[in-house]
Amino acid sequence: LNLDEDYFIQTSAKSVKKRKSELEKFKKEEQIRKQEENLLNQKGEELNSEEAYERIILSNPNSSYIWVSYVAFNMEKSGIDKARHTIERALKIINFRNENEKLNLWTAYLNLEYNFGKEQTLMRVFERALQANSPKQVYYKMIELYKRKKNYDMVEDLCKVMVKKFKNSARVWLNYIQCLLEKKKLLNADIAEQLKQLMKRALQSLPKRKHIKLLSQYAIMEFKFGNSEKGRTTFEAILSSIHIMNLIIQYIQLLPSRWRYF
């Protein structure tokens, strides 16, 4: 490994800032979701007809949570054609600026077609979802859908497409790696050589500043999936390459004595 300390420092600072921003966004979305859930719970006994759902949607037209509940209601009462009609209507009504709400609806649409439709209709919805949303996010949703069904042939096919389309994304490569490790654990598959070649391709494709992220997250995955020896050696290779102990010592030396703990 040949990793640069400057890259390590810059990447760490950016990661902390990004995680903080994502956490704030997540908290805000969770707050909205809880409010919507409470609203549905309060109206639960009343939501036993299309008229009742129409009334609650009239005052909450941009809530994917309520729309998806309405879709489930129509699926149970009237079947897939009515459920499809409800989703199509929701996609037209929800404000196009509400990207997360729109993605939630397309995810519900994919699940509907996977569970109750045909492969042909699923693929049509998938293609439309790619056009209407961030393609990367739609691929992730589709992969999660096939994972739940333990269809790892389709999971791998989608991962292969993703690393071609988004070869500069560390997260995309890590997602593929995680899928292989999950496949190994669930199906006792031999992935050693495949994983080795995948890591090699990832390091060749990614910009140098993303190598630490890739390797450190890969090491964490190895620990998580039971290969602690591989995880340990990967972490040690990272630490020796960026001379992190030298950085820690330099940092400690700069601190006032009262702030030092060792």
PDB file of C-alpha atoms in Angstrom:
ATOM      1  CA  LEU A   1       0.000   0.000   0.000  1.00  0.00           C
ATOM      2  CA  ASN A   2       1.114   3.528  -0.732  1.00  0.00           C
ATOM      3  CA  LEU A   3      -1.236   5.915   1.049  1.00  0.00           C
ATOM      4  CA  ASP A   4      -0.669   9.592   1.692  1.00  0.00           C
ATOM      5  CA  GLU A   5      -1.101  11.174   5.155  1.00  0.00           C
ATOM      6  CA  ASP A   6      -2.599  14.336   3.652  1.00  0.00           C
ATOM      7  CA  TYR A   7      -5.287  12.270   2.010  1.00  0.00           C
ATOM      8  CA  PHE A   8      -5.996  10.611   5.360  1.00  0.00           C
ATOM      9  CA  ILE A   9      -6.406  13.944   7.167  1.00  0.00           C
ATOM     10  CA  GLN A  10      -8.544  15.532   4.434  1.00  0.00           C
ATOM     11  CA  THR A  11     -10.739  12.454   4.043  1.00  0.00           C
ATOM     12  CA  SER A  12     -11.298  12.146   7.807  1.00  0.00           C
ATOM     13  CA  ALA A  13     -12.373  15.797   8.123  1.00  0.00           C
ATOM     14  CA  LYS A  14     -14.736  15.538   5.158  1.00  0.00           C
ATOM     15  CA  SER A  15     -16.200  12.279   6.469  1.00  0.00           C
ATOM     16  CA  VAL A  16     -16.989  13.791   9.865  1.00  0.00           C
ATOM     17  CA  LYS A  17     -18.682  16.811   8.252  1.00  0.00           C
ATOM     18  CA  LYS A  18     -20.642  14.592   5.873  1.00  0.00           C
ATOM     19  CA  ARG A  19     -21.780  12.236   8.651  1.00  0.00           C
ATOM     20  CA  LYS A  20     -22.951  15.209  10.733  1.00  0.00           C
ATOM     21  CA  SER A  21     -24.968  16.569   7.806  1.00  0.00           C
ATOM     22  CA  GLU A  22     -26.471  13.139   7.080  1.00  0.00           C
ATOM     23  CA  LEU A  23     -27.362  12.667  10.751  1.00  0.00           C
ATOM     24  CA  GLU A  24     -29.179  16.007  10.891  1.00  0.00           C
ATOM     25  CA  LYS A  25     -31.067  15.125   7.714  1.00  0.00           C
ATOM     26  CA  PHE A  26     -31.959  11.704   9.099  1.00  0.00           C
ATOM     27  CA  LYS A  27     -33.262  13.188  12.374  1.00  0.00           C
ATOM     28  CA  LYS A  28     -35.437  15.652  10.482  1.00  0.00           C
ATOM     29  CA  GLU A  29     -36.849  12.909   8.255  1.00  0.00           C
ATOM     30  CA  GLU A  30     -37.494  10.663  11.260  1.00  0.00           C
ATOM     31  CA  GLN A  31     -39.354  13.465  13.016  1.00  0.00           C
ATOM     32  CA  ILE A  32     -41.592  13.963   9.980  1.00  0.00           C
ATOM     33  CA  ARG A  33     -42.120  10.209   9.644  1.00  0.00           C
ATOM     34  CA  LYS A  34     -43.166   9.897  13.304  1.00  0.00           C
ATOM     35  CA  GLN A  35     -45.638  12.727  12.883  1.00  0.00           C
ATOM     36  CA  GLU A  36     -47.126  10.969   9.858  1.00  0.00           C
ATOM     37  CA  GLU A  37     -47.214   7.646  11.693  1.00  0.00           C
ATOM     38  CA  ASN A  38     -48.961   9.252  14.668  1.00  0.00           C
ATOM     39  CA  LEU A  39     -51.472  10.801  12.301  1.00  0.00           C
ATOM     40  CA  LEU A  40     -52.245   7.431  10.736  1.00  0.00           C
ATOM     41  CA  ASN A  41     -52.511   5.807  14.178  1.00  0.00           C
ATOM     42  CA  GLN A  42     -54.950   8.469  15.315  1.00  0.00           C
ATOM     43  CA  LYS A  43     -57.021   7.953  12.194  1.00  0.00           C
ATOM     44  CA  GLY A  44     -56.537   4.174  12.176  1.00  0.00           C
ATOM     45  CA  GLU A  45     -60.097   3.197  13.008  1.00  0.00           C
ATOM     46  CA  GLU A  46     -61.436   5.672  10.470  1.00  0.00           C
ATOM     47  CA  LEU A  47     -59.193   4.546   7.583  1.00  0.00           C
ATOM     48  CA  ASN A  48     -61.458   1.768   6.419  1.00  0.00           C
ATOM     49  CA  SER A  49     -62.569   3.238   3.115  1.00  0.00           C
ATOM     50  CA  GLU A  50     -61.255   5.072   0.076  1.00  0.00           C
ATOM     51  CA  GLU A  51     -63.151   8.181   1.176  1.00  0.00           C
ATOM     52  CA  ALA A  52     -61.290   8.211   4.505  1.00  0.00           C
ATOM     53  CA  TYR A  53     -57.915   7.945   2.755  1.00  0.00           C
ATOM     54  CA  GLU A  54     -58.877  10.636   0.286  1.00  0.00           C
ATOM     55  CA  ARG A  55     -59.640  13.015   3.136  1.00  0.00           C
ATOM     56  CA  ILE A  56     -56.293  12.456   4.889  1.00  0.00           C
ATOM     57  CA  ILE A  57     -54.375  12.716   1.593  1.00  0.00           C
ATOM     58  CA  LEU A  58     -56.106  15.986   0.808  1.00  0.00           C
ATOM     59  CA  SER A  59     -54.367  17.567   3.801  1.00  0.00           C
ATOM     60  CA  ASN A  60     -51.084  15.585   3.358  1.00  0.00           C
ATOM     61  CA  PRO A  61     -50.565  15.272  -0.422  1.00  0.00           C
ATOM     62  CA  ASN A  62     -46.753  15.062  -0.212  1.00  0.00           C
ATOM     63  CA  SER A  63     -46.531  12.254   2.349  1.00  0.00           C
ATOM     64  CA  SER A  64     -45.237   9.053   0.764  1.00  0.00           C
ATOM     65  CA  TYR A  65     -45.891   7.276   4.074  1.00  0.00           C
ATOM     66  CA  ILE A  66     -49.633   7.940   3.803  1.00  0.00           C
ATOM     67  CA  TRP A  67     -49.718   7.209   0.076  1.00  0.00           C
ATOM     68  CA  VAL A  68     -47.990   3.843   0.575  1.00  0.00           C
ATOM     69  CA  SER A  69     -50.509   2.987   3.289  1.00  0.00           C
ATOM     70  CA  TYR A  70     -53.270   3.826   0.801  1.00  0.00           C
ATOM     71  CA  VAL A  71     -51.611   1.610  -1.828  1.00  0.00           C
ATOM     72  CA  ALA A  72     -51.521  -1.305   0.647  1.00  0.00           C
ATOM     73  CA  PHE A  73     -55.190  -0.708   1.468  1.00  0.00           C
ATOM     74  CA  ASN A  74     -56.155  -0.818  -2.216  1.00  0.00           C
ATOM     75  CA  MET A  75     -53.989  -3.875  -2.840  1.00  0.00           C
ATOM     76  CA  GLU A  76     -55.784  -5.735  -0.072  1.00  0.00           C
ATOM     77  CA  LYS A  77     -59.276  -4.581  -0.987  1.00  0.00           C
ATOM     78  CA  SER A  78     -59.190  -4.339  -4.782  1.00  0.00           C
ATOM     79  CA  GLY A  79     -55.996  -5.946  -6.132  1.00  0.00           C
ATOM     80  CA  ILE A  80     -52.880  -4.925  -7.988  1.00  0.00           C
ATOM     81  CA  ASP A  81     -54.484  -2.801 -10.723  1.00  0.00           C
ATOM     82  CA  LYS A  82     -56.036  -0.478  -8.158  1.00  0.00           C
ATOM     83  CA  ALA A  83     -52.757  -0.372  -6.193  1.00  0.00           C
ATOM     84  CA  ARG A  84     -50.857   0.557  -9.368  1.00  0.00           C
ATOM     85  CA  HIS A  85     -53.377   3.277 -10.154  1.00  0.00           C
ATOM     86  CA  THR A  86     -52.885   4.739  -6.661  1.00  0.00           C
ATOM     87  CA  ILE A  87     -49.086   4.826  -6.978  1.00  0.00           C
ATOM     88  CA  GLU A  88     -49.255   6.387 -10.444  1.00  0.00           C
ATOM     89  CA  ARG A  89     -51.572   9.041  -9.074  1.00  0.00           C
ATOM     90  CA  ALA A  90     -49.278   9.685  -6.107  1.00  0.00           C
ATOM     91  CA  LEU A  91     -46.270  10.111  -8.401  1.00  0.00           C
ATOM     92  CA  LYS A  92     -48.123  12.836 -10.262  1.00  0.00           C
ATOM     93  CA  ILE A  93     -49.297  14.629  -7.114  1.00  0.00           C
ATOM     94  CA  ILE A  94     -46.206  14.613  -4.880  1.00  0.00           C
ATOM     95  CA  ASN A  95     -44.072  17.708  -5.405  1.00  0.00           C
ATOM     96  CA  PHE A  96     -41.101  16.846  -7.622  1.00  0.00           C
ATOM     97  CA  ARG A  97     -38.789  18.677  -5.195  1.00  0.00           C
ATOM     98  CA  ASN A  98     -39.528  16.099  -2.473  1.00  0.00           C
ATOM     99  CA  GLU A  99     -36.906  13.675  -3.723  1.00  0.00           C
ATOM    100  CA  ASN A 100     -36.978  11.317  -0.718  1.00  0.00           C
ATOM    101  CA  GLU A 101     -40.765  11.074  -0.762  1.00  0.00           C
ATOM    102  CA  LYS A 102     -40.688  10.353  -4.483  1.00  0.00           C
ATOM    103  CA  LEU A 103     -38.008   7.683  -4.018  1.00  0.00           C
ATOM    104  CA  ASN A 104     -40.101   6.065  -1.273  1.00  0.00           C
ATOM    105  CA  LEU A 105     -43.009   5.777  -3.706  1.00  0.00           C
ATOM    106  CA  TRP A 106     -40.865   4.241  -6.443  1.00  0.00           C
ATOM    107  CA  THR A 107     -39.452   1.794  -3.876  1.00  0.00           C
ATOM    108  CA  ALA A 108     -43.001   0.805  -2.916  1.00  0.00           C
ATOM    109  CA  TYR A 109     -43.788   0.395  -6.628  1.00  0.00           C
ATOM    110  CA  LEU A 110     -40.809  -1.933  -7.100  1.00  0.00           C
ATOM    111  CA  ASN A 111     -41.865  -3.997  -4.088  1.00  0.00           C
ATOM    112  CA  LEU A 112     -45.436  -4.181  -5.374  1.00  0.00           C
ATOM    113  CA  GLU A 113     -44.347  -5.485  -8.774  1.00  0.00           C
ATOM    114  CA  TYR A 114     -41.810  -7.904  -7.299  1.00  0.00           C
ATOM    115  CA  ASN A 115     -44.324  -9.450  -4.900  1.00  0.00           C
ATOM    116  CA  PHE A 116     -47.516  -9.353  -6.962  1.00  0.00           C
ATOM    117  CA  GLY A 117     -46.606  -8.518 -10.549  1.00  0.00           C
ATOM    118  CA  LYS A 118     -44.473 -10.137 -13.234  1.00  0.00           C
ATOM    119  CA  GLU A 119     -40.779  -9.833 -14.057  1.00  0.00           C
ATOM    120  CA  GLN A 120     -41.643  -7.849 -17.176  1.00  0.00           C
ATOM    121  CA  THR A 121     -43.658  -5.231 -15.279  1.00  0.00           C
ATOM    122  CA  LEU A 122     -40.995  -5.072 -12.557  1.00  0.00           C
ATOM    123  CA  MET A 123     -38.313  -4.267 -15.121  1.00  0.00           C
ATOM    124  CA  ARG A 124     -40.483  -1.567 -16.698  1.00  0.00           C
ATOM    125  CA  VAL A 125     -40.997   0.100 -13.334  1.00  0.00           C
ATOM    126  CA  PHE A 126     -37.280  -0.230 -12.607  1.00  0.00           C
ATOM    127  CA  GLU A 127     -36.366   1.537 -15.859  1.00  0.00           C
ATOM    128  CA  ARG A 128     -38.829   4.326 -15.123  1.00  0.00           C
ATOM    129  CA  ALA A 129     -37.514   4.688 -11.571  1.00  0.00           C
ATOM    130  CA  LEU A 130     -33.965   5.091 -12.905  1.00  0.00           C
ATOM    131  CA  GLN A 131     -35.138   7.974 -15.084  1.00  0.00           C
ATOM    132  CA  ALA A 132     -37.111   9.696 -12.325  1.00  0.00           C
ATOM    133  CA  ASN A 133     -34.630   9.438  -9.420  1.00  0.00           C
ATOM    134  CA  SER A 134     -30.948   9.274  -8.610  1.00  0.00           C
ATOM    135  CA  PRO A 135     -30.000   6.076 -10.515  1.00  0.00           C
ATOM    136  CA  LYS A 136     -27.541   5.045  -7.822  1.00  0.00           C
ATOM    137  CA  GLN A 137     -30.230   5.135  -5.128  1.00  0.00           C
ATOM    138  CA  VAL A 138     -32.633   3.107  -7.269  1.00  0.00           C
ATOM    139  CA  TYR A 139     -29.991   0.426  -7.834  1.00  0.00           C
ATOM    140  CA  TYR A 140     -29.433   0.215  -4.070  1.00  0.00           C
ATOM    141  CA  LYS A 141     -33.177  -0.217  -3.501  1.00  0.00           C
ATOM    142  CA  MET A 142     -33.384  -2.933  -6.138  1.00  0.00           C
ATOM    143  CA  ILE A 143     -30.417  -4.765  -4.650  1.00  0.00           C
ATOM    144  CA  GLU A 144     -32.002  -4.684  -1.185  1.00  0.00           C
ATOM    145  CA  LEU A 145     -35.200  -6.095  -2.666  1.00  0.00           C
ATOM    146  CA  TYR A 146     -33.385  -9.090  -4.177  1.00  0.00           C
ATOM    147  CA  LYS A 147     -31.336  -9.554  -1.003  1.00  0.00           C
ATOM    148  CA  ARG A 148     -34.507  -9.978   1.056  1.00  0.00           C
ATOM    149  CA  LYS A 149     -35.511 -12.766  -1.337  1.00  0.00           C
ATOM    150  CA  LYS A 150     -31.986 -14.249  -1.158  1.00  0.00           C
ATOM    151  CA  ASN A 151     -31.680 -13.997  -4.950  1.00  0.00           C
ATOM    152  CA  TYR A 152     -27.921 -13.408  -5.003  1.00  0.00           C
ATOM    153  CA  ASP A 153     -27.592 -14.078  -8.731  1.00  0.00           C
ATOM    154  CA  MET A 154     -29.616 -10.931  -9.431  1.00  0.00           C
ATOM    155  CA  VAL A 155     -27.838  -9.084  -6.610  1.00  0.00           C
ATOM    156  CA  GLU A 156     -24.481  -9.769  -8.249  1.00  0.00           C
ATOM    157  CA  ASP A 157     -25.745  -8.823 -11.708  1.00  0.00           C
ATOM    158  CA  LEU A 158     -26.916  -5.453 -10.368  1.00  0.00           C
ATOM    159  CA  CYS A 159     -23.656  -4.914  -8.469  1.00  0.00           C
ATOM    160  CA  LYS A 160     -21.662  -5.578 -11.644  1.00  0.00           C
ATOM    161  CA  VAL A 161     -23.682  -2.951 -13.499  1.00  0.00           C
ATOM    162  CA  MET A 162     -23.189  -0.470 -10.660  1.00  0.00           C
ATOM    163  CA  VAL A 163     -19.395  -0.727 -10.511  1.00  0.00           C
ATOM    164  CA  LYS A 164     -19.281  -0.062 -14.253  1.00  0.00           C
ATOM    165  CA  LYS A 165     -21.618   2.920 -14.076  1.00  0.00           C
ATOM    166  CA  PHE A 166     -20.255   4.412 -10.838  1.00  0.00           C
ATOM    167  CA  LYS A 167     -16.636   3.248 -10.783  1.00  0.00           C
ATOM    168  CA  ASN A 168     -15.480   6.339  -8.862  1.00  0.00           C
ATOM    169  CA  SER A 169     -17.802   5.654  -5.918  1.00  0.00           C
ATOM    170  CA  ALA A 170     -16.222   3.853  -2.967  1.00  0.00           C
ATOM    171  CA  ARG A 171     -19.671   3.121  -1.557  1.00  0.00           C
ATOM    172  CA  VAL A 172     -20.653   1.251  -4.735  1.00  0.00           C
ATOM    173  CA  TRP A 173     -17.566  -0.969  -4.574  1.00  0.00           C
ATOM    174  CA  LEU A 174     -18.102  -1.543  -0.840  1.00  0.00           C
ATOM    175  CA  ASN A 175     -21.699  -2.501  -1.490  1.00  0.00           C
ATOM    176  CA  TYR A 176     -20.540  -5.149  -3.972  1.00  0.00           C
ATOM    177  CA  ILE A 177     -17.962  -6.435  -1.474  1.00  0.00           C
ATOM    178  CA  GLN A 178     -20.593  -6.639   1.255  1.00  0.00           C
ATOM    179  CA  CYS A 179     -22.942  -8.541  -1.045  1.00  0.00           C
ATOM    180  CA  LEU A 180     -20.229 -11.128  -1.702  1.00  0.00           C
ATOM    181  CA  LEU A 181     -19.496 -11.521   2.014  1.00  0.00           C
ATOM    182  CA  GLU A 182     -23.212 -11.930   2.736  1.00  0.00           C
ATOM    183  CA  LYS A 183     -23.440 -14.528  -0.022  1.00  0.00           C
ATOM    184  CA  LYS A 184     -20.511 -16.407   1.507  1.00  0.00           C
ATOM    185  CA  LYS A 185     -22.153 -16.407   4.935  1.00  0.00           C
ATOM    186  CA  LEU A 186     -25.643 -17.398   3.766  1.00  0.00           C
ATOM    187  CA  LEU A 187     -24.772 -19.846   0.990  1.00  0.00           C
ATOM    188  CA  ASN A 188     -21.291 -20.969   2.096  1.00  0.00           C
ATOM    189  CA  ALA A 189     -20.004 -19.800  -1.280  1.00  0.00           C
ATOM    190  CA  ASP A 190     -16.307 -19.740  -2.183  1.00  0.00           C
ATOM    191  CA  ILE A 191     -15.631 -16.084  -3.005  1.00  0.00           C
ATOM    192  CA  ALA A 192     -11.929 -15.769  -2.106  1.00  0.00           C
ATOM    193  CA  GLU A 193     -10.570 -15.277  -5.624  1.00  0.00           C
ATOM    194  CA  GLN A 194     -13.556 -13.206  -6.734  1.00  0.00           C
ATOM    195  CA  LEU A 195     -13.143 -10.912  -3.725  1.00  0.00           C
ATOM    196  CA  LYS A 196      -9.408 -10.567  -4.357  1.00  0.00           C
ATOM    197  CA  GLN A 197      -9.977  -9.532  -7.975  1.00  0.00           C
ATOM    198  CA  LEU A 198     -12.781  -7.174  -6.971  1.00  0.00           C
ATOM    199  CA  MET A 199     -10.563  -5.357  -4.453  1.00  0.00           C
ATOM    200  CA  LYS A 200      -7.850  -5.061  -7.089  1.00  0.00           C
ATOM    201  CA  ARG A 201     -10.297  -3.519  -9.584  1.00  0.00           C
ATOM    202  CA  ALA A 202     -11.688  -1.178  -6.927  1.00  0.00           C
ATOM    203  CA  LEU A 203      -8.239   0.188  -6.027  1.00  0.00           C
ATOM    204  CA  GLN A 204      -7.429   0.680  -9.711  1.00  0.00           C
ATOM    205  CA  SER A 205     -10.699   2.497 -10.389  1.00  0.00           C
ATOM    206  CA  LEU A 206     -11.030   4.717  -7.325  1.00  0.00           C
ATOM    207  CA  PRO A 207      -9.094   7.965  -6.881  1.00  0.00           C
ATOM    208  CA  LYS A 208      -6.281   7.657  -4.359  1.00  0.00           C
ATOM    209  CA  ARG A 209      -8.065   9.795  -1.764  1.00  0.00           C
ATOM    210  CA  LYS A 210     -10.748   7.087  -1.464  1.00  0.00           C
ATOM    211  CA  HIS A 211      -8.399   4.156  -0.893  1.00  0.00           C
ATOM    212  CA  ILE A 212      -8.352   4.513   2.901  1.00  0.00           C
ATOM    213  CA  LYS A 213     -12.139   4.550   3.049  1.00  0.00           C
ATOM    214  CA  LEU A 214     -12.353   1.451   0.873  1.00  0.00           C
ATOM    215  CA  LEU A 215      -9.732  -0.507   2.801  1.00  0.00           C
ATOM    216  CA  SER A 216     -10.860   0.470   6.295  1.00  0.00           C
ATOM    217  CA  GLN A 217     -14.518  -0.313   5.560  1.00  0.00           C
ATOM    218  CA  TYR A 218     -13.494  -3.599   3.953  1.00  0.00           C
ATOM    219  CA  ALA A 219     -11.523  -4.483   7.090  1.00  0.00           C
ATOM    220  CA  ILE A 220     -14.566  -3.712   9.262  1.00  0.00           C
ATOM    221  CA  MET A 221     -16.695  -5.968   7.049  1.00  0.00           C
ATOM    222  CA  GLU A 222     -14.230  -8.832   7.420  1.00  0.00           C
ATOM    223  CA  PHE A 223     -14.447  -8.502  11.213  1.00  0.00           C
ATOM    224  CA  LYS A 224     -18.237  -8.362  10.987  1.00  0.00           C
ATOM    225  CA  PHE A 225     -18.499 -11.467   8.836  1.00  0.00           C
ATOM    226  CA  GLY A 226     -16.126 -13.560  10.925  1.00  0.00           C
ATOM    227  CA  ASN A 227     -12.716 -13.245   9.270  1.00  0.00           C
ATOM    228  CA  SER A 228     -11.042 -11.249  12.047  1.00  0.00           C
ATOM    229  CA  GLU A 229      -7.546 -12.214  10.875  1.00  0.00           C
ATOM    230  CA  LYS A 230      -8.115 -10.690   7.445  1.00  0.00           C
ATOM    231  CA  GLY A 231      -9.634  -7.607   9.038  1.00  0.00           C
ATOM    232  CA  ARG A 232      -6.691  -7.217  11.397  1.00  0.00           C
ATOM    233  CA  THR A 233      -4.031  -7.545   8.701  1.00  0.00           C
ATOM    234  CA  THR A 234      -5.874  -5.052   6.469  1.00  0.00           C
ATOM    235  CA  PHE A 235      -6.046  -2.487   9.275  1.00  0.00           C
ATOM    236  CA  GLU A 236      -2.364  -2.997  10.089  1.00  0.00           C
ATOM    237  CA  ALA A 237      -1.446  -2.461   6.435  1.00  0.00           C
ATOM    238  CA  ILE A 238      -3.377   0.832   6.417  1.00  0.00           C
ATOM    239  CA  LEU A 239      -1.790   2.047   9.647  1.00  0.00           C
ATOM    240  CA  SER A 240       1.723   1.203   8.561  1.00  0.00           C
ATOM    241  CA  SER A 241       1.219   2.897   5.185  1.00  0.00           C
ATOM    242  CA  ILE A 242       0.055   6.247   6.542  1.00  0.00           C
ATOM    243  CA  HIS A 243       2.292   6.157   9.617  1.00  0.00           C
ATOM    244  CA  ILE A 244      -0.661   7.067  11.781  1.00  0.00           C
ATOM    245  CA  MET A 245       1.253   6.569  15.029  1.00  0.00           C
ATOM    246  CA  ASN A 246       3.607   9.340  13.953  1.00  0.00           C
ATOM    247  CA  LEU A 247       0.622  11.615  13.453  1.00  0.00           C
ATOM    248  CA  ILE A 248      -0.769  10.769  16.895  1.00  0.00           C
ATOM    249  CA  ILE A 249       2.577  11.434  18.585  1.00  0.00           C
ATOM    250  CA  GLN A 250       2.964  14.756  16.774  1.00  0.00           C
ATOM    251  CA  TYR A 251      -0.552  15.752  17.815  1.00  0.00           C
ATOM    252  CA  ILE A 252       0.064  14.876  21.473  1.00  0.00           C
ATOM    253  CA  GLN A 253       3.291  16.859  21.494  1.00  0.00           C
ATOM    254  CA  LEU A 254       1.399  19.939  20.342  1.00  0.00           C
ATOM    255  CA  LEU A 255      -1.154  19.721  23.166  1.00  0.00           C
ATOM    256  CA  PRO A 256      -0.660  21.670  26.426  1.00  0.00           C
ATOM    257  CA  SER A 257       0.504  19.330  29.177  1.00  0.00           C
ATOM    258  CA  ARG A 258      -2.780  19.639  31.117  1.00  0.00           C
ATOM    259  CA  TRP A 259      -4.657  18.117  28.168  1.00  0.00           C
ATOM    260  CA  ARG A 260      -2.415  15.071  27.900  1.00  0.00           C
ATOM    261  CA  TYR A 261      -3.673  11.801  29.341  1.00  0.00           C
ATOM    262  CA  PHE A 262      -0.568   9.665  28.763  1.00  0.00           C
TER     263      PHE A 262
END
